[in-house]
Amino acid sequence: MNNRNKIVPALILVLPAFLGAENPNPSDYSVVVHVRSSRLIVNHDGVTQALTATIDGKHVELEGTPTQQYVLRIGDYKAKVVKDEHSRSYEYQMTYEILFPDGKTRKFLVVGEDE
């Protein structure tokens, strides 16, 4: 079997995975994240996006991946919780996925809480 005959079956197996990748469903993003401030933090890992936001009346600090090099405009964004761990009653770890108007998403870890 030549290389061409090997590639075609591989494409047939892989192509549906790419075609089946759907855009995020906006109805899954029911949490409103009000971004109050946005800044970039430069450190040894690169540039990190840091947000101050209000979610369900709680003031939180969110941190994005160390590859984002843009300041996010303040305002309201739709989000969903993708990680919510409460190992003890006095601490937690949460990650939100924010849906942007163009249909793209980005994950943000809660790194701080404020009154």
mmCIF file with all atom_site columns, N, CA and C in Angstrom, residues 15-74:
data_model
loop_
_atom_site.group_PDB
_atom_site.id
_atom_site.type_symbol
_atom_site.label_atom_id
_atom_site.label_alt_id
_atom_site.label_comp_id
_atom_site.label_asym_id
_atom_site.label_entity_id
_atom_site.label_seq_id
_atom_site.pdbx_PDB_ins_code
_atom_site.Cartn_x
_atom_site.Cartn_y
_atom_site.Cartn_z
_atom_site.occupancy
_atom_site.B_iso_or_equiv
_atom_site.pdbx_formal_charge
_atom_site.auth_seq_id
_atom_site.auth_comp_id
_atom_site.auth_asym_id
_atom_site.auth_atom_id
_atom_site.pdbx_PDB_model_num
ATOM 1   N N  . LEU A 1 15 ? -11.438 13.349 9.847  1.00 0.00 ? 15 LEU A N  1
ATOM 2   C CA . LEU A 1 15 ? -12.235 14.461 9.348  1.00 0.00 ? 15 LEU A CA 1
ATOM 3   C C  . LEU A 1 15 ? -13.549 14.668 10.108 1.00 0.00 ? 15 LEU A C  1
ATOM 4   N N  . PRO A 1 16 ? -14.304 13.629 10.449 1.00 0.00 ? 16 PRO A N  1
ATOM 5   C CA . PRO A 1 16 ? -15.545 13.865 11.193 1.00 0.00 ? 16 PRO A CA 1
ATOM 6   C C  . PRO A 1 16 ? -15.325 14.553 12.547 1.00 0.00 ? 16 PRO A C  1
ATOM 7   N N  . ALA A 1 17 ? -14.203 14.307 13.163 1.00 0.00 ? 17 ALA A N  1
ATOM 8   C CA . ALA A 1 17 ? -13.921 14.962 14.444 1.00 0.00 ? 17 ALA A CA 1
ATOM 9   C C  . ALA A 1 17 ? -13.795 16.465 14.260 1.00 0.00 ? 17 ALA A C  1
ATOM 10  N N  . PHE A 1 18 ? -13.159 16.885 13.162 1.00 0.00 ? 18 PHE A N  1
ATOM 11  C CA . PHE A 1 18 ? -13.020 18.314 12.890 1.00 0.00 ? 18 PHE A CA 1
ATOM 12  C C  . PHE A 1 18 ? -14.346 18.918 12.454 1.00 0.00 ? 18 PHE A C  1
ATOM 13  N N  . LEU A 1 19 ? -15.084 18.217 11.633 1.00 0.00 ? 19 LEU A N  1
ATOM 14  C CA . LEU A 1 19 ? -16.367 18.734 11.165 1.00 0.00 ? 19 LEU A CA 1
ATOM 15  C C  . LEU A 1 19 ? -17.403 18.744 12.276 1.00 0.00 ? 19 LEU A C  1
ATOM 16  N N  . GLY A 1 20 ? -17.303 17.810 13.202 1.00 0.00 ? 20 GLY A N  1
ATOM 17  C CA . GLY A 1 20 ? -18.258 17.714 14.297 1.00 0.00 ? 20 GLY A CA 1
ATOM 18  C C  . GLY A 1 20 ? -18.005 18.699 15.417 1.00 0.00 ? 20 GLY A C  1
ATOM 19  N N  . ALA A 1 21 ? -16.859 19.367 15.400 1.00 0.00 ? 21 ALA A N  1
ATOM 20  C CA . ALA A 1 21 ? -16.561 20.346 16.436 1.00 0.00 ? 21 ALA A CA 1
ATOM 21  C C  . ALA A 1 21 ? -17.515 21.515 16.274 1.00 0.00 ? 21 ALA A C  1
ATOM 22  N N  . GLU A 1 22 ? -18.413 21.648 17.230 1.00 0.00 ? 22 GLU A N  1
ATOM 23  C CA . GLU A 1 22 ? -19.447 22.660 17.148 1.00 0.00 ? 22 GLU A CA 1
ATOM 24  C C  . GLU A 1 22 ? -19.010 23.930 17.842 1.00 0.00 ? 22 GLU A C  1
ATOM 25  N N  . ASN A 1 23 ? -19.647 25.008 17.424 1.00 0.00 ? 23 ASN A N  1
ATOM 26  C CA . ASN A 1 23 ? -19.451 26.258 18.133 1.00 0.00 ? 23 ASN A CA 1
ATOM 27  C C  . ASN A 1 23 ? -20.119 26.149 19.494 1.00 0.00 ? 23 ASN A C  1
ATOM 28  N N  . PRO A 1 24 ? -19.624 26.901 20.478 1.00 0.00 ? 24 PRO A N  1
ATOM 29  C CA . PRO A 1 24 ? -20.233 26.834 21.800 1.00 0.00 ? 24 PRO A CA 1
ATOM 30  C C  . PRO A 1 24 ? -21.704 27.248 21.741 1.00 0.00 ? 24 PRO A C  1
ATOM 31  N N  . ASN A 1 25 ? -22.531 26.600 22.520 1.00 0.00 ? 25 ASN A N  1
ATOM 32  C CA . ASN A 1 25 ? -23.949 26.932 22.607 1.00 0.00 ? 25 ASN A CA 1
ATOM 33  C C  . ASN A 1 25 ? -24.119 28.067 23.611 1.00 0.00 ? 25 ASN A C  1
ATOM 34  N N  . PRO A 1 26 ? -24.532 29.256 23.167 1.00 0.00 ? 26 PRO A N  1
ATOM 35  C CA . PRO A 1 26 ? -24.662 30.395 24.088 1.00 0.00 ? 26 PRO A CA 1
ATOM 36  C C  . PRO A 1 26 ? -25.568 30.134 25.280 1.00 0.00 ? 26 PRO A C  1
ATOM 37  N N  . SER A 1 27 ? -26.541 29.240 25.142 1.00 0.00 ? 27 SER A N  1
ATOM 38  C CA . SER A 1 27 ? -27.432 28.965 26.275 1.00 0.00 ? 27 SER A CA 1
ATOM 39  C C  . SER A 1 27 ? -26.713 28.224 27.404 1.00 0.00 ? 27 SER A C  1
ATOM 40  N N  . ASP A 1 28 ? -25.555 27.633 27.120 1.00 0.00 ? 28 ASP A N  1
ATOM 41  C CA . ASP A 1 28 ? -24.764 26.979 28.171 1.00 0.00 ? 28 ASP A CA 1
ATOM 42  C C  . ASP A 1 28 ? -24.031 27.992 29.047 1.00 0.00 ? 28 ASP A C  1
ATOM 43  N N  . TYR A 1 29 ? -23.955 29.226 28.595 1.00 0.00 ? 29 TYR A N  1
ATOM 44  C CA . TYR A 1 29 ? -23.193 30.269 29.282 1.00 0.00 ? 29 TYR A CA 1
ATOM 45  C C  . TYR A 1 29 ? -24.167 31.203 29.997 1.00 0.00 ? 29 TYR A C  1
ATOM 46  N N  . SER A 1 30 ? -24.630 30.771 31.161 1.00 0.00 ? 30 SER A N  1
ATOM 47  C CA . SER A 1 30 ? -25.689 31.498 31.876 1.00 0.00 ? 30 SER A CA 1
ATOM 48  C C  . SER A 1 30 ? -25.169 32.414 32.983 1.00 0.00 ? 30 SER A C  1
ATOM 49  N N  . VAL A 1 31 ? -23.890 32.362 33.264 1.00 0.00 ? 31 VAL A N  1
ATOM 50  C CA . VAL A 1 31 ? -23.298 33.205 34.308 1.00 0.00 ? 31 VAL A CA 1
ATOM 51  C C  . VAL A 1 31 ? -22.877 34.526 33.671 1.00 0.00 ? 31 VAL A C  1
ATOM 52  N N  . VAL A 1 32 ? -23.217 35.635 34.339 1.00 0.00 ? 32 VAL A N  1
ATOM 53  C CA . VAL A 1 32 ? -22.794 36.947 33.849 1.00 0.00 ? 32 VAL A CA 1
ATOM 54  C C  . VAL A 1 32 ? -21.537 37.365 34.605 1.00 0.00 ? 32 VAL A C  1
ATOM 55  N N  . VAL A 1 33 ? -20.485 37.631 33.856 1.00 0.00 ? 33 VAL A N  1
ATOM 56  C CA . VAL A 1 33 ? -19.225 38.131 34.419 1.00 0.00 ? 33 VAL A CA 1
ATOM 57  C C  . VAL A 1 33 ? -19.119 39.598 34.035 1.00 0.00 ? 33 VAL A C  1
ATOM 58  N N  . HIS A 1 34 ? -19.163 40.465 35.038 1.00 0.00 ? 34 HIS A N  1
ATOM 59  C CA . HIS A 1 34 ? -18.993 41.892 34.771 1.00 0.00 ? 34 HIS A CA 1
ATOM 60  C C  . HIS A 1 34 ? -17.525 42.237 35.020 1.00 0.00 ? 34 HIS A C  1
ATOM 61  N N  . VAL A 1 35 ? -16.795 42.470 33.936 1.00 0.00 ? 35 VAL A N  1
ATOM 62  C CA . VAL A 1 35 ? -15.376 42.810 34.034 1.00 0.00 ? 35 VAL A CA 1
ATOM 63  C C  . VAL A 1 35 ? -15.271 44.281 34.416 1.00 0.00 ? 35 VAL A C  1
ATOM 64  N N  . ARG A 1 36 ? -14.647 44.535 35.577 1.00 0.00 ? 36 ARG A N  1
ATOM 65  C CA . ARG A 1 36 ? -14.483 45.900 36.088 1.00 0.00 ? 36 ARG A CA 1
ATOM 66  C C  . ARG A 1 36 ? -13.128 46.488 35.723 1.00 0.00 ? 36 ARG A C  1
ATOM 67  N N  . SER A 1 37 ? -12.121 45.630 35.582 1.00 0.00 ? 37 SER A N  1
ATOM 68  C CA . SER A 1 37 ? -10.801 46.091 35.148 1.00 0.00 ? 37 SER A CA 1
ATOM 69  C C  . SER A 1 37 ? -10.073 44.934 34.483 1.00 0.00 ? 37 SER A C  1
ATOM 70  N N  . SER A 1 38 ? -9.139  45.310 33.619 1.00 0.00 ? 38 SER A N  1
ATOM 71  C CA . SER A 1 38 ? -8.367  44.321 32.881 1.00 0.00 ? 38 SER A CA 1
ATOM 72  C C  . SER A 1 38 ? -6.952  44.850 32.729 1.00 0.00 ? 38 SER A C  1
ATOM 73  N N  . ARG A 1 39 ? -5.994  43.953 32.935 1.00 0.00 ? 39 ARG A N  1
ATOM 74  C CA . ARG A 1 39 ? -4.597  44.367 32.767 1.00 0.00 ? 39 ARG A CA 1
ATOM 75  C C  . ARG A 1 39 ? -3.767  43.161 32.356 1.00 0.00 ? 39 ARG A C  1
ATOM 76  N N  . LEU A 1 40 ? -2.598  43.450 31.835 1.00 0.00 ? 40 LEU A N  1
ATOM 77  C CA . LEU A 1 40 ? -1.657  42.406 31.467 1.00 0.00 ? 40 LEU A CA 1
ATOM 78  C C  . LEU A 1 40 ? -0.540  42.369 32.490 1.00 0.00 ? 40 LEU A C  1
ATOM 79  N N  . ILE A 1 41 ? -0.143  41.173 32.869 1.00 0.00 ? 41 ILE A N  1
ATOM 80  C CA . ILE A 1 41 ? 0.951   40.985 33.816 1.00 0.00 ? 41 ILE A CA 1
ATOM 81  C C  . ILE A 1 41 ? 2.069   40.259 33.082 1.00 0.00 ? 41 ILE A C  1
ATOM 82  N N  . VAL A 1 42 ? 3.239   40.855 33.090 1.00 0.00 ? 42 VAL A N  1
ATOM 83  C CA . VAL A 1 42 ? 4.399   40.249 32.436 1.00 0.00 ? 42 VAL A CA 1
ATOM 84  C C  . VAL A 1 42 ? 5.234   39.555 33.500 1.00 0.00 ? 42 VAL A C  1
ATOM 85  N N  . ASN A 1 43 ? 5.500   38.268 33.295 1.00 0.00 ? 43 ASN A N  1
ATOM 86  C CA . ASN A 1 43 ? 6.344   37.516 34.222 1.00 0.00 ? 43 ASN A CA 1
ATOM 87  C C  . ASN A 1 43 ? 7.177   36.520 33.433 1.00 0.00 ? 43 ASN A C  1
ATOM 88  N N  . HIS A 1 44 ? 7.881   35.647 34.131 1.00 0.00 ? 44 HIS A N  1
ATOM 89  C CA . HIS A 1 44 ? 8.782   34.705 33.456 1.00 0.00 ? 44 HIS A CA 1
ATOM 90  C C  . HIS A 1 44 ? 8.057   33.705 32.563 1.00 0.00 ? 44 HIS A C  1
ATOM 91  N N  . ASP A 1 45 ? 6.752   33.497 32.786 1.00 0.00 ? 45 ASP A N  1
ATOM 92  C CA . ASP A 1 45 ? 5.975   32.579 31.955 1.00 0.00 ? 45 ASP A CA 1
ATOM 93  C C  . ASP A 1 45 ? 5.420   33.243 30.704 1.00 0.00 ? 45 ASP A C  1
ATOM 94  N N  . GLY A 1 46 ? 5.540   34.549 30.621 1.00 0.00 ? 46 GLY A N  1
ATOM 95  C CA . GLY A 1 46 ? 4.982   35.276 29.485 1.00 0.00 ? 46 GLY A CA 1
ATOM 96  C C  . GLY A 1 46 ? 4.047   36.364 29.974 1.00 0.00 ? 46 GLY A C  1
ATOM 97  N N  . VAL A 1 47 ? 3.030   36.632 29.183 1.00 0.00 ? 47 VAL A N  1
ATOM 98  C CA . VAL A 1 47 ? 2.054   37.662 29.508 1.00 0.00 ? 47 VAL A CA 1
ATOM 99  C C  . VAL A 1 47 ? 0.763   36.982 29.937 1.00 0.00 ? 47 VAL A C  1
ATOM 100 N N  . THR A 1 48 ? 0.221   37.395 31.070 1.00 0.00 ? 48 THR A N  1
ATOM 101 C CA . THR A 1 48 ? -1.009  36.838 31.602 1.00 0.00 ? 48 THR A CA 1
ATOM 102 C C  . THR A 1 48 ? -2.074  37.918 31.643 1.00 0.00 ? 48 THR A C  1
ATOM 103 N N  . GLN A 1 49 ? -3.294  37.550 31.302 1.00 0.00 ? 49 GLN A N  1
ATOM 104 C CA . GLN A 1 49 ? -4.413  38.468 31.359 1.00 0.00 ? 49 GLN A CA 1
ATOM 105 C C  . GLN A 1 49 ? -5.033  38.372 32.746 1.00 0.00 ? 49 GLN A C  1
ATOM 106 N N  . ALA A 1 50 ? -5.126  39.515 33.448 1.00 0.00 ? 50 ALA A N  1
ATOM 107 C CA . ALA A 1 50 ? -5.693  39.562 34.799 1.00 0.00 ? 50 ALA A CA 1
ATOM 108 C C  . ALA A 1 50 ? -6.933  40.438 34.785 1.00 0.00 ? 50 ALA A C  1
ATOM 109 N N  . LEU A 1 51 ? -8.036  39.908 35.326 1.00 0.00 ? 51 LEU A N  1
ATOM 110 C CA . LEU A 1 51 ? -9.299  40.633 35.355 1.00 0.00 ? 51 LEU A CA 1
ATOM 111 C C  . LEU A 1 51 ? -9.775  40.803 36.786 1.00 0.00 ? 51 LEU A C  1
ATOM 112 N N  . THR A 1 52 ? -10.403 41.928 37.051 1.00 0.00 ? 52 THR A N  1
ATOM 113 C CA . THR A 1 52 ? -11.169 42.129 38.272 1.00 0.00 ? 52 THR A CA 1
ATOM 114 C C  . THR A 1 52 ? -12.621 42.119 37.822 1.00 0.00 ? 52 THR A C  1
ATOM 115 N N  . ALA A 1 53 ? -13.432 41.272 38.438 1.00 0.00 ? 53 ALA A N  1
ATOM 116 C CA . ALA A 1 53 ? -14.799 41.094 37.952 1.00 0.00 ? 53 ALA A CA 1
ATOM 117 C C  . ALA A 1 53 ? -15.781 40.917 39.104 1.00 0.00 ? 53 ALA A C  1
ATOM 118 N N  . THR A 1 54 ? -17.045 41.071 38.772 1.00 0.00 ? 54 THR A N  1
ATOM 119 C CA . THR A 1 54 ? -18.127 40.776 39.698 1.00 0.00 ? 54 THR A CA 1
ATOM 120 C C  . THR A 1 54 ? -18.938 39.641 39.093 1.00 0.00 ? 54 THR A C  1
ATOM 121 N N  . ILE A 1 55 ? -19.091 38.563 39.880 1.00 0.00 ? 55 ILE A N  1
ATOM 122 C CA . ILE A 1 55 ? -19.869 37.399 39.449 1.00 0.00 ? 55 ILE A CA 1
ATOM 123 C C  . ILE A 1 55 ? -20.843 37.065 40.567 1.00 0.00 ? 55 ILE A C  1
ATOM 124 N N  . ASP A 1 56 ? -22.117 37.099 40.268 1.00 0.00 ? 56 ASP A N  1
ATOM 125 C CA . ASP A 1 56 ? -23.158 36.822 41.267 1.00 0.00 ? 56 ASP A CA 1
ATOM 126 C C  . ASP A 1 56 ? -22.976 37.679 42.521 1.00 0.00 ? 56 ASP A C  1
ATOM 127 N N  . GLY A 1 57 ? -22.613 38.938 42.338 1.00 0.00 ? 57 GLY A N  1
ATOM 128 C CA . GLY A 1 57 ? -22.443 39.866 43.450 1.00 0.00 ? 57 GLY A CA 1
ATOM 129 C C  . GLY A 1 57 ? -21.134 39.730 44.198 1.00 0.00 ? 57 GLY A C  1
ATOM 130 N N  . LYS A 1 58 ? -20.312 38.766 43.819 1.00 0.00 ? 58 LYS A N  1
ATOM 131 C CA . LYS A 1 58 ? -19.026 38.543 44.481 1.00 0.00 ? 58 LYS A CA 1
ATOM 132 C C  . LYS A 1 58 ? -17.909 39.162 43.648 1.00 0.00 ? 58 LYS A C  1
ATOM 133 N N  . HIS A 1 59 ? -17.018 39.897 44.310 1.00 0.00 ? 59 HIS A N  1
ATOM 134 C CA . HIS A 1 59 ? -15.879 40.506 43.632 1.00 0.00 ? 59 HIS A CA 1
ATOM 135 C C  . HIS A 1 59 ? -14.741 39.489 43.596 1.00 0.00 ? 59 HIS A C  1
ATOM 136 N N  . VAL A 1 60 ? -14.273 39.183 42.388 1.00 0.00 ? 60 VAL A N  1
ATOM 137 C CA . VAL A 1 60 ? -13.227 38.175 42.215 1.00 0.00 ? 60 VAL A CA 1
ATOM 138 C C  . VAL A 1 60 ? -12.137 38.694 41.291 1.00 0.00 ? 60 VAL A C  1
ATOM 139 N N  . GLU A 1 61 ? -10.983 38.069 41.408 1.00 0.00 ? 61 GLU A N  1
ATOM 140 C CA . GLU A 1 61 ? -9.878  38.303 40.487 1.00 0.00 ? 61 GLU A CA 1
ATOM 141 C C  . GLU A 1 61 ? -9.732  37.041 39.643 1.00 0.00 ? 61 GLU A C  1
ATOM 142 N N  . LEU A 1 62 ? -9.634  37.222 38.339 1.00 0.00 ? 62 LEU A N  1
ATOM 143 C CA . LEU A 1 62 ? -9.511  36.108 37.409 1.00 0.00 ? 62 LEU A CA 1
ATOM 144 C C  . LEU A 1 62 ? -8.194  36.220 36.659 1.00 0.00 ? 62 LEU A C  1
ATOM 145 N N  . GLU A 1 63 ? -7.624  35.076 36.353 1.00 0.00 ? 63 GLU A N  1
ATOM 146 C CA . GLU A 1 63 ? -6.378  35.062 35.597 1.00 0.00 ? 63 GLU A CA 1
ATOM 147 C C  . GLU A 1 63 ? -6.525  34.124 34.416 1.00 0.00 ? 63 GLU A C  1
ATOM 148 N N  . GLY A 1 64 ? -6.146  34.641 33.232 1.00 0.00 ? 64 GLY A N  1
ATOM 149 C CA . GLY A 1 64 ? -6.222  33.847 32.014 1.00 0.00 ? 64 GLY A CA 1
ATOM 150 C C  . GLY A 1 64 ? -4.920  33.131 31.738 1.00 0.00 ? 64 GLY A C  1
ATOM 151 N N  . THR A 1 65 ? -4.861  32.518 30.592 1.00 0.00 ? 65 THR A N  1
ATOM 152 C CA . THR A 1 65 ? -3.668  31.769 30.202 1.00 0.00 ? 65 THR A CA 1
ATOM 153 C C  . THR A 1 65 ? -2.516  32.717 29.905 1.00 0.00 ? 65 THR A C  1
ATOM 154 N N  . PRO A 1 66 ? -1.293  32.251 30.058 1.00 0.00 ? 66 PRO A N  1
ATOM 155 C CA . PRO A 1 66 ? -0.139  33.137 29.840 1.00 0.00 ? 66 PRO A CA 1
ATOM 156 C C  . PRO A 1 66 ? 0.206   33.361 28.370 1.00 0.00 ? 66 PRO A C  1
ATOM 157 N N  . THR A 1 67 ? -0.784  33.337 27.502 1.00 0.00 ? 67 THR A N  1
ATOM 158 C CA . THR A 1 67 ? -0.513  33.603 26.091 1.00 0.00 ? 67 THR A CA 1
ATOM 159 C C  . THR A 1 67 ? -1.295  34.795 25.566 1.00 0.00 ? 67 THR A C  1
ATOM 160 N N  . GLN A 1 68 ? -2.237  35.286 26.341 1.00 0.00 ? 68 GLN A N  1
ATOM 161 C CA . GLN A 1 68 ? -3.066  36.398 25.886 1.00 0.00 ? 68 GLN A CA 1
ATOM 162 C C  . GLN A 1 68 ? -2.307  37.702 26.051 1.00 0.00 ? 68 GLN A C  1
ATOM 163 N N  . GLN A 1 69 ? -2.241  38.477 24.993 1.00 0.00 ? 69 GLN A N  1
ATOM 164 C CA . GLN A 1 69 ? -1.490  39.726 25.039 1.00 0.00 ? 69 GLN A CA 1
ATOM 165 C C  . GLN A 1 69 ? -2.372  40.923 24.742 1.00 0.00 ? 69 GLN A C  1
ATOM 166 N N  . TYR A 1 70 ? -3.654  40.801 25.043 1.00 0.00 ? 70 TYR A N  1
ATOM 167 C CA . TYR A 1 70 ? -4.589  41.885 24.801 1.00 0.00 ? 70 TYR A CA 1
ATOM 168 C C  . TYR A 1 70 ? -5.325  42.219 26.089 1.00 0.00 ? 70 TYR A C  1
ATOM 169 N N  . VAL A 1 71 ? -5.641  43.491 26.239 1.00 0.00 ? 71 VAL A N  1
ATOM 170 C CA . VAL A 1 71 ? -6.454  43.929 27.364 1.00 0.00 ? 71 VAL A CA 1
ATOM 171 C C  . VAL A 1 71 ? -7.911  43.728 26.962 1.00 0.00 ? 71 VAL A C  1
ATOM 172 N N  . LEU A 1 72 ? -8.678  43.103 27.834 1.00 0.00 ? 72 LEU A N  1
ATOM 173 C CA . LEU A 1 72 ? -10.090 42.857 27.578 1.00 0.00 ? 72 LEU A CA 1
ATOM 174 C C  . LEU A 1 72 ? -10.888 44.103 27.951 1.00 0.00 ? 72 LEU A C  1
ATOM 175 N N  . ARG A 1 73 ? -11.814 44.484 27.115 1.00 0.00 ? 73 ARG A N  1
ATOM 176 C CA . ARG A 1 73 ? -12.646 45.648 27.410 1.00 0.00 ? 73 ARG A CA 1
ATOM 177 C C  . ARG A 1 73 ? -13.554 45.353 28.596 1.00 0.00 ? 73 ARG A C  1
ATOM 178 N N  . ILE A 1 74 ? -13.792 46.372 29.416 1.00 0.00 ? 74 ILE A N  1
ATOM 179 C CA . ILE A 1 74 ? -14.686 46.195 30.553 1.00 0.00 ? 74 ILE A CA 1
ATOM 180 C C  . ILE A 1 74 ? -16.114 46.044 30.035 1.00 0.00 ? 74 ILE A C  1
#
